[in-house]
mmCIF file of C-alpha atoms in Angstrom:
data_model
loop_
_atom_site.group_PDB
_atom_site.id
_atom_site.type_symbol
_atom_site.label_atom_id
_atom_site.label_comp_id
_atom_site.label_asym_id
_atom_site.label_seq_id
_atom_site.Cartn_x
_atom_site.Cartn_y
_atom_site.Cartn_z
ATOM 1 C CA THR A 1 54.267 -37.715 19.460
ATOM 2 C CA LEU A 2 51.958 -39.499 16.919
ATOM 3 C CA CYS A 3 49.066 -39.576 19.109
ATOM 4 C CA ILE A 4 48.993 -35.811 19.654
ATOM 5 C CA ALA A 5 49.634 -35.381 15.854
ATOM 6 C CA LEU A 6 46.735 -37.190 14.608
ATOM 7 C CA ASN A 7 44.880 -35.349 17.067
ATOM 8 C CA ALA A 8 46.362 -31.823 15.869
ATOM 9 C CA VAL A 9 44.632 -33.521 13.050
ATOM 10 C CA ILE A 10 41.047 -34.659 13.358
ATOM 11 C CA LEU A 11 40.846 -31.761 14.631
ATOM 12 C CA MET A 12 41.680 -29.323 12.366
ATOM 13 C CA LYS A 13 39.916 -31.274 10.527
ATOM 14 C CA LYS A 14 36.464 -30.051 12.321
ATOM 15 C CA LEU A 15 37.058 -26.855 12.391
ATOM 16 C CA PHE A 16 37.591 -26.421 8.545
ATOM 17 C CA PHE A 17 33.921 -28.094 8.194
ATOM 18 C CA LEU A 18 31.988 -26.953 11.088
ATOM 19 C CA THR A 19 32.991 -23.106 9.556
ATOM 20 C CA LEU A 20 32.916 -24.242 5.626
ATOM 21 C CA SER A 21 28.906 -25.199 7.530
ATOM 22 C CA PHE A 22 28.646 -22.331 8.742
ATOM 23 C CA LEU A 23 29.820 -20.003 5.463
ATOM 24 C CA VAL A 24 27.429 -21.981 3.649
ATOM 25 C CA LEU A 25 24.082 -22.142 4.897
ATOM 26 C CA ALA A 26 25.008 -17.828 6.268
ATOM 27 C CA SER A 27 24.901 -17.641 1.852
ATOM 28 C CA VAL A 28 20.912 -19.126 1.634
ATOM 29 C CA PRO A 29 19.427 -15.710 1.806
ATOM 30 C CA PHE A 30 16.718 -17.199 5.159
ATOM 31 C CA PHE A 31 12.450 -17.124 3.192
ATOM 32 C CA ALA A 32 10.143 -16.473 6.390
ATOM 33 C CA HIS A 33 7.411 -18.118 4.068
ATOM 34 C CA ALA A 34 5.304 -19.787 8.134
ATOM 35 C CA ALA A 35 3.578 -18.051 10.224
ATOM 36 C CA PRO A 36 4.431 -14.140 11.290
ATOM 37 C CA ALA A 37 5.832 -12.948 14.811
ATOM 38 C CA LEU A 38 3.168 -11.724 16.217
ATOM 39 C CA ASP A 39 5.535 -8.386 16.561
ATOM 40 C CA SER A 40 4.180 -7.861 12.974
ATOM 41 C CA ILE A 41 0.551 -7.228 14.208
ATOM 42 C CA PRO A 42 -0.185 -3.766 15.823
ATOM 43 C CA ASP A 43 -0.737 -5.144 19.769
ATOM 44 C CA GLU A 44 -4.098 -2.922 19.958
ATOM 45 C CA ILE A 45 -5.338 -6.122 18.031
ATOM 46 C CA LYS A 46 -2.769 -8.922 20.019
ATOM 47 C CA THR A 47 -4.118 -7.547 22.886
ATOM 48 C CA ARG A 48 -8.246 -6.822 21.498
ATOM 49 C CA TYR A 49 -8.515 -9.882 20.429
ATOM 50 C CA THR A 50 -8.221 -13.548 19.838
ATOM 51 C CA PHE A 51 -7.833 -16.388 17.153
ATOM 52 C CA ASP A 52 -9.920 -19.856 17.473
ATOM 53 C CA GLY A 53 -6.947 -20.679 14.450
ATOM 54 C CA SER A 54 -3.250 -19.588 13.325
ATOM 55 C CA ILE A 55 -1.714 -17.007 11.332
ATOM 56 C CA ALA A 56 -0.199 -17.170 8.931
ATOM 57 C CA ALA A 57 -0.150 -14.231 6.703
ATOM 58 C CA VAL A 58 -0.906 -10.361 7.552
ATOM 59 C CA VAL A 59 -0.310 -7.066 5.466
ATOM 60 C CA SER A 60 -0.924 -3.158 5.676
ATOM 61 C CA ASP A 61 -1.870 0.115 3.218
ATOM 62 C CA GLY A 62 -1.422 1.875 6.653
ATOM 63 C CA THR A 63 -5.236 2.374 7.516
ATOM 64 C CA THR A 64 -6.266 -1.737 7.512
ATOM 65 C CA LEU A 65 -4.569 -4.852 8.943
ATOM 66 C CA TYR A 66 -5.377 -7.907 6.473
ATOM 67 C CA VAL A 67 -4.995 -11.087 8.742
ATOM 68 C CA GLY A 68 -4.920 -14.335 6.657
ATOM 69 C CA GLY A 69 -5.024 -17.496 8.491
ATOM 70 C CA ASN A 70 -7.044 -21.767 9.578
ATOM 71 C CA PHE A 71 -8.915 -19.790 11.967
ATOM 72 C CA THR A 72 -13.267 -19.436 11.954
ATOM 73 C CA GLN A 73 -13.956 -16.776 14.661
ATOM 74 C CA ILE A 74 -12.820 -14.407 15.992
ATOM 75 C CA THR A 75 -13.552 -13.506 20.091
ATOM 76 C CA PRO A 76 -13.311 -10.038 22.032
ATOM 77 C CA THR A 77 -10.924 -10.329 25.263
ATOM 78 C CA VAL A 78 -12.322 -7.604 27.094
ATOM 79 C CA GLY A 79 -16.008 -7.098 27.570
ATOM 80 C CA GLU A 80 -18.221 -10.086 26.950
ATOM 81 C CA PRO A 81 -16.781 -12.607 25.721
ATOM 82 C CA LEU A 82 -19.032 -12.952 21.613
ATOM 83 C CA SER A 83 -17.285 -14.243 19.267
ATOM 84 C CA THR A 84 -17.736 -12.666 15.832
ATOM 85 C CA ALA A 85 -17.240 -15.817 12.636
ATOM 86 C CA ARG A 86 -15.166 -14.508 10.154
ATOM 87 C CA ASN A 87 -14.085 -17.116 7.927
ATOM 88 C CA TYR A 88 -9.949 -17.864 7.631
ATOM 89 C CA LEU A 89 -9.658 -14.084 6.257
ATOM 90 C CA ALA A 90 -11.086 -10.963 8.252
ATOM 91 C CA ALA A 91 -9.771 -6.806 8.162
ATOM 92 C CA PHE A 92 -9.264 -4.196 11.349
ATOM 93 C CA ASP A 93 -8.658 -1.379 11.801
ATOM 94 C CA VAL A 94 -4.729 0.534 12.540
ATOM 95 C CA SER A 95 -5.864 3.219 14.776
ATOM 96 C CA ASN A 96 -8.062 1.942 17.229
ATOM 97 C CA GLY A 97 -7.561 -1.789 16.795
ATOM 98 C CA THR A 98 -11.573 -2.339 15.893
ATOM 99 C CA LEU A 99 -12.454 -5.483 13.931
ATOM 100 C CA ILE A 100 -13.376 -4.066 10.420
ATOM 101 C CA ALA A 101 -18.267 -4.934 10.423
ATOM 102 C CA GLY A 102 -18.355 -4.888 6.564
ATOM 103 C CA PHE A 103 -15.268 -6.857 5.792
ATOM 104 C CA ASP A 104 -16.504 -10.106 5.514
ATOM 105 C CA PRO A 105 -15.287 -12.157 1.624
ATOM 106 C CA ASN A 106 -16.619 -15.746 4.186
ATOM 107 C CA LEU A 107 -13.364 -17.884 2.240
ATOM 108 C CA ASN A 108 -14.291 -21.928 2.540
ATOM 109 C CA GLY A 109 -10.285 -23.095 3.281
ATOM 110 C CA GLY A 110 -7.447 -21.751 4.749
ATOM 111 C CA VAL A 111 -4.978 -18.397 3.405
ATOM 112 C CA THR A 112 -1.102 -18.562 3.779
ATOM 113 C CA SER A 113 -0.426 -16.025 1.526
ATOM 114 C CA LEU A 114 -1.786 -11.501 0.897
ATOM 115 C CA ALA A 115 -0.414 -9.115 -1.552
ATOM 116 C CA LEU A 116 -1.794 -6.379 -1.155
ATOM 117 C CA SER A 117 -1.741 -3.799 -4.624
ATOM 118 C CA SER A 118 0.205 0.009 -3.494
ATOM 119 C CA ASP A 119 -4.039 1.513 -4.255
ATOM 120 C CA GLY A 120 -5.196 -0.665 -1.187
ATOM 121 C CA SER A 121 -7.291 -1.624 -3.572
ATOM 122 C CA THR A 122 -6.715 -5.204 -4.312
ATOM 123 C CA LEU A 123 -5.952 -7.333 -2.216
ATOM 124 C CA TYR A 124 -4.437 -11.098 -3.628
ATOM 125 C CA MET A 125 -4.251 -14.158 -1.514
ATOM 126 C CA GLY A 126 -2.821 -17.981 -1.990
ATOM 127 C CA GLY A 127 -4.329 -20.840 -0.400
ATOM 128 C CA SER A 128 -6.354 -23.701 -0.498
ATOM 129 C CA PHE A 129 -9.721 -22.801 -0.551
ATOM 130 C CA TRP A 130 -12.557 -22.834 -3.700
ATOM 131 C CA CYS A 131 -15.054 -20.486 -3.413
ATOM 132 C CA ILE A 132 -15.138 -16.554 -2.081
ATOM 133 C CA GLY A 133 -18.612 -15.957 -0.321
ATOM 134 C CA GLY A 134 -20.210 -18.610 1.223
ATOM 135 C CA GLU A 135 -19.451 -22.223 1.661
ATOM 136 C CA PHE A 136 -22.131 -23.979 -1.079
ATOM 137 C CA GLU A 137 -22.498 -23.865 -4.549
ATOM 138 C CA ALA A 138 -25.558 -21.843 -4.090
ATOM 139 C CA ALA A 139 -22.367 -18.785 -3.451
ATOM 140 C CA CYS A 140 -19.873 -20.111 -5.692
ATOM 141 C CA LEU A 141 -22.696 -19.161 -8.884
ATOM 142 C CA GLU A 142 -20.283 -15.722 -9.328
ATOM 143 C CA SER A 143 -17.153 -16.404 -7.465
ATOM 144 C CA GLU A 144 -16.025 -19.859 -7.740
ATOM 145 C CA ARG A 145 -12.153 -19.073 -7.261
ATOM 146 C CA PHE A 146 -9.582 -21.986 -6.536
ATOM 147 C CA ASN A 147 -6.611 -21.114 -4.323
ATOM 148 C CA LEU A 148 -5.672 -17.399 -5.806
ATOM 149 C CA ALA A 149 -7.571 -14.609 -5.301
ATOM 150 C CA ALA A 150 -8.383 -11.323 -6.036
ATOM 151 C CA ILE A 151 -10.765 -9.082 -3.215
ATOM 152 C CA ASP A 152 -12.581 -5.737 -3.421
ATOM 153 C CA THR A 153 -10.313 -4.154 0.112
ATOM 154 C CA THR A 154 -14.414 -2.042 0.081
ATOM 155 C CA THR A 155 -17.035 -4.664 -0.795
ATOM 156 C CA GLY A 156 -14.967 -7.597 -0.379
ATOM 157 C CA ASN A 157 -16.187 -9.171 -3.560
ATOM 158 C CA ALA A 158 -14.019 -10.929 -6.229
ATOM 159 C CA THR A 159 -12.752 -9.328 -8.772
ATOM 160 C CA ALA A 160 -13.099 -11.089 -12.352
ATOM 161 C CA PHE A 161 -8.458 -12.153 -11.888
ATOM 162 C CA ASN A 162 -9.317 -15.878 -11.908
ATOM 163 C CA PRO A 163 -5.632 -18.124 -12.917
ATOM 164 C CA ASN A 164 -7.255 -21.660 -11.389
ATOM 165 C CA PRO A 165 -4.528 -22.565 -10.917
ATOM 166 C CA ASP A 166 -5.436 -26.536 -10.030
ATOM 167 C CA GLY A 167 -3.324 -27.331 -6.045
ATOM 168 C CA GLU A 168 -2.865 -24.897 -2.438
ATOM 169 C CA VAL A 169 -0.551 -21.457 -3.132
ATOM 170 C CA ASN A 170 1.609 -21.413 -0.374
ATOM 171 C CA THR A 171 3.568 -18.203 -0.891
ATOM 172 C CA ILE A 172 2.745 -14.691 -3.369
ATOM 173 C CA ALA A 173 3.895 -11.367 -4.815
ATOM 174 C CA LEU A 174 3.414 -8.250 -6.256
ATOM 175 C CA SER A 175 5.202 -6.599 -9.262
ATOM 176 C CA SER A 176 5.695 -3.082 -7.507
ATOM 177 C CA ASP A 177 3.878 -2.144 -9.982
ATOM 178 C CA ASP A 178 1.019 -3.266 -9.673
ATOM 179 C CA ALA A 179 1.613 -5.207 -13.449
ATOM 180 C CA THR A 180 2.209 -9.062 -11.934
ATOM 181 C CA LEU A 181 1.415 -11.910 -9.516
ATOM 182 C CA PHE A 182 4.026 -13.885 -9.565
ATOM 183 C CA ALA A 183 2.613 -17.660 -7.120
ATOM 184 C CA GLY A 184 3.609 -20.846 -5.771
ATOM 185 C CA GLY A 185 2.672 -23.882 -4.127
ATOM 186 C CA SER A 186 1.655 -27.443 -5.000
ATOM 187 C CA PHE A 187 -0.014 -26.727 -8.910
ATOM 188 C CA THR A 188 1.155 -27.847 -11.648
ATOM 189 C CA ASP A 189 -2.036 -26.904 -14.075
ATOM 190 C CA VAL A 190 -3.522 -23.232 -14.239
ATOM 191 C CA ASN A 191 -5.814 -20.824 -16.691
ATOM 192 C CA SER A 192 -7.371 -24.197 -17.169
ATOM 193 C CA GLY A 193 -5.201 -26.126 -19.329
ATOM 194 C CA THR A 194 -1.489 -24.266 -18.560
ATOM 195 C CA THR A 195 0.690 -26.513 -17.186
ATOM 196 C CA ARG A 196 3.230 -23.796 -14.709
ATOM 197 C CA ASN A 197 4.935 -27.038 -11.816
ATOM 198 C CA HIS A 198 4.676 -25.338 -8.224
#
């Protein structure tokens, strides 16, 4: 009977700790900062194109879908397999799934996160880039942006927004009134001299 009692105590302790672990895990909010599920991309785009790298961020205003990640080429899955260069950021027409030819910000590094203004006019992006408009210094004289930037969705050009974090930006979120952009990542400095750890 002593052995049975000891086994019962051990079993009760195991059940207690399993229950406690479950309650702790259930109380922790889940944040999906990894690559978005393919379900967030409309079927018209999933079935029409393939990307030569990973997709890390997707945002839409209902008419245009913006896709960011670590890709540099987008290839149609039907017809002539001619790839289109799109460095780390692309836009698609939601109504028919076609790649928008006139939108090509041409970043020189990966995009990890996207946020869109409520009127759809400004696209914010975080990542590990330093230039909008090309890979070479001459193309970046007016559009050098380190790791966090905003672009005009009509032109694809950089706006004046330039917080200049000194490390990669992993996640961003825009307030509902479009007044504040929150950013998190591996940086320790913003605005060239203001300490902000991560």
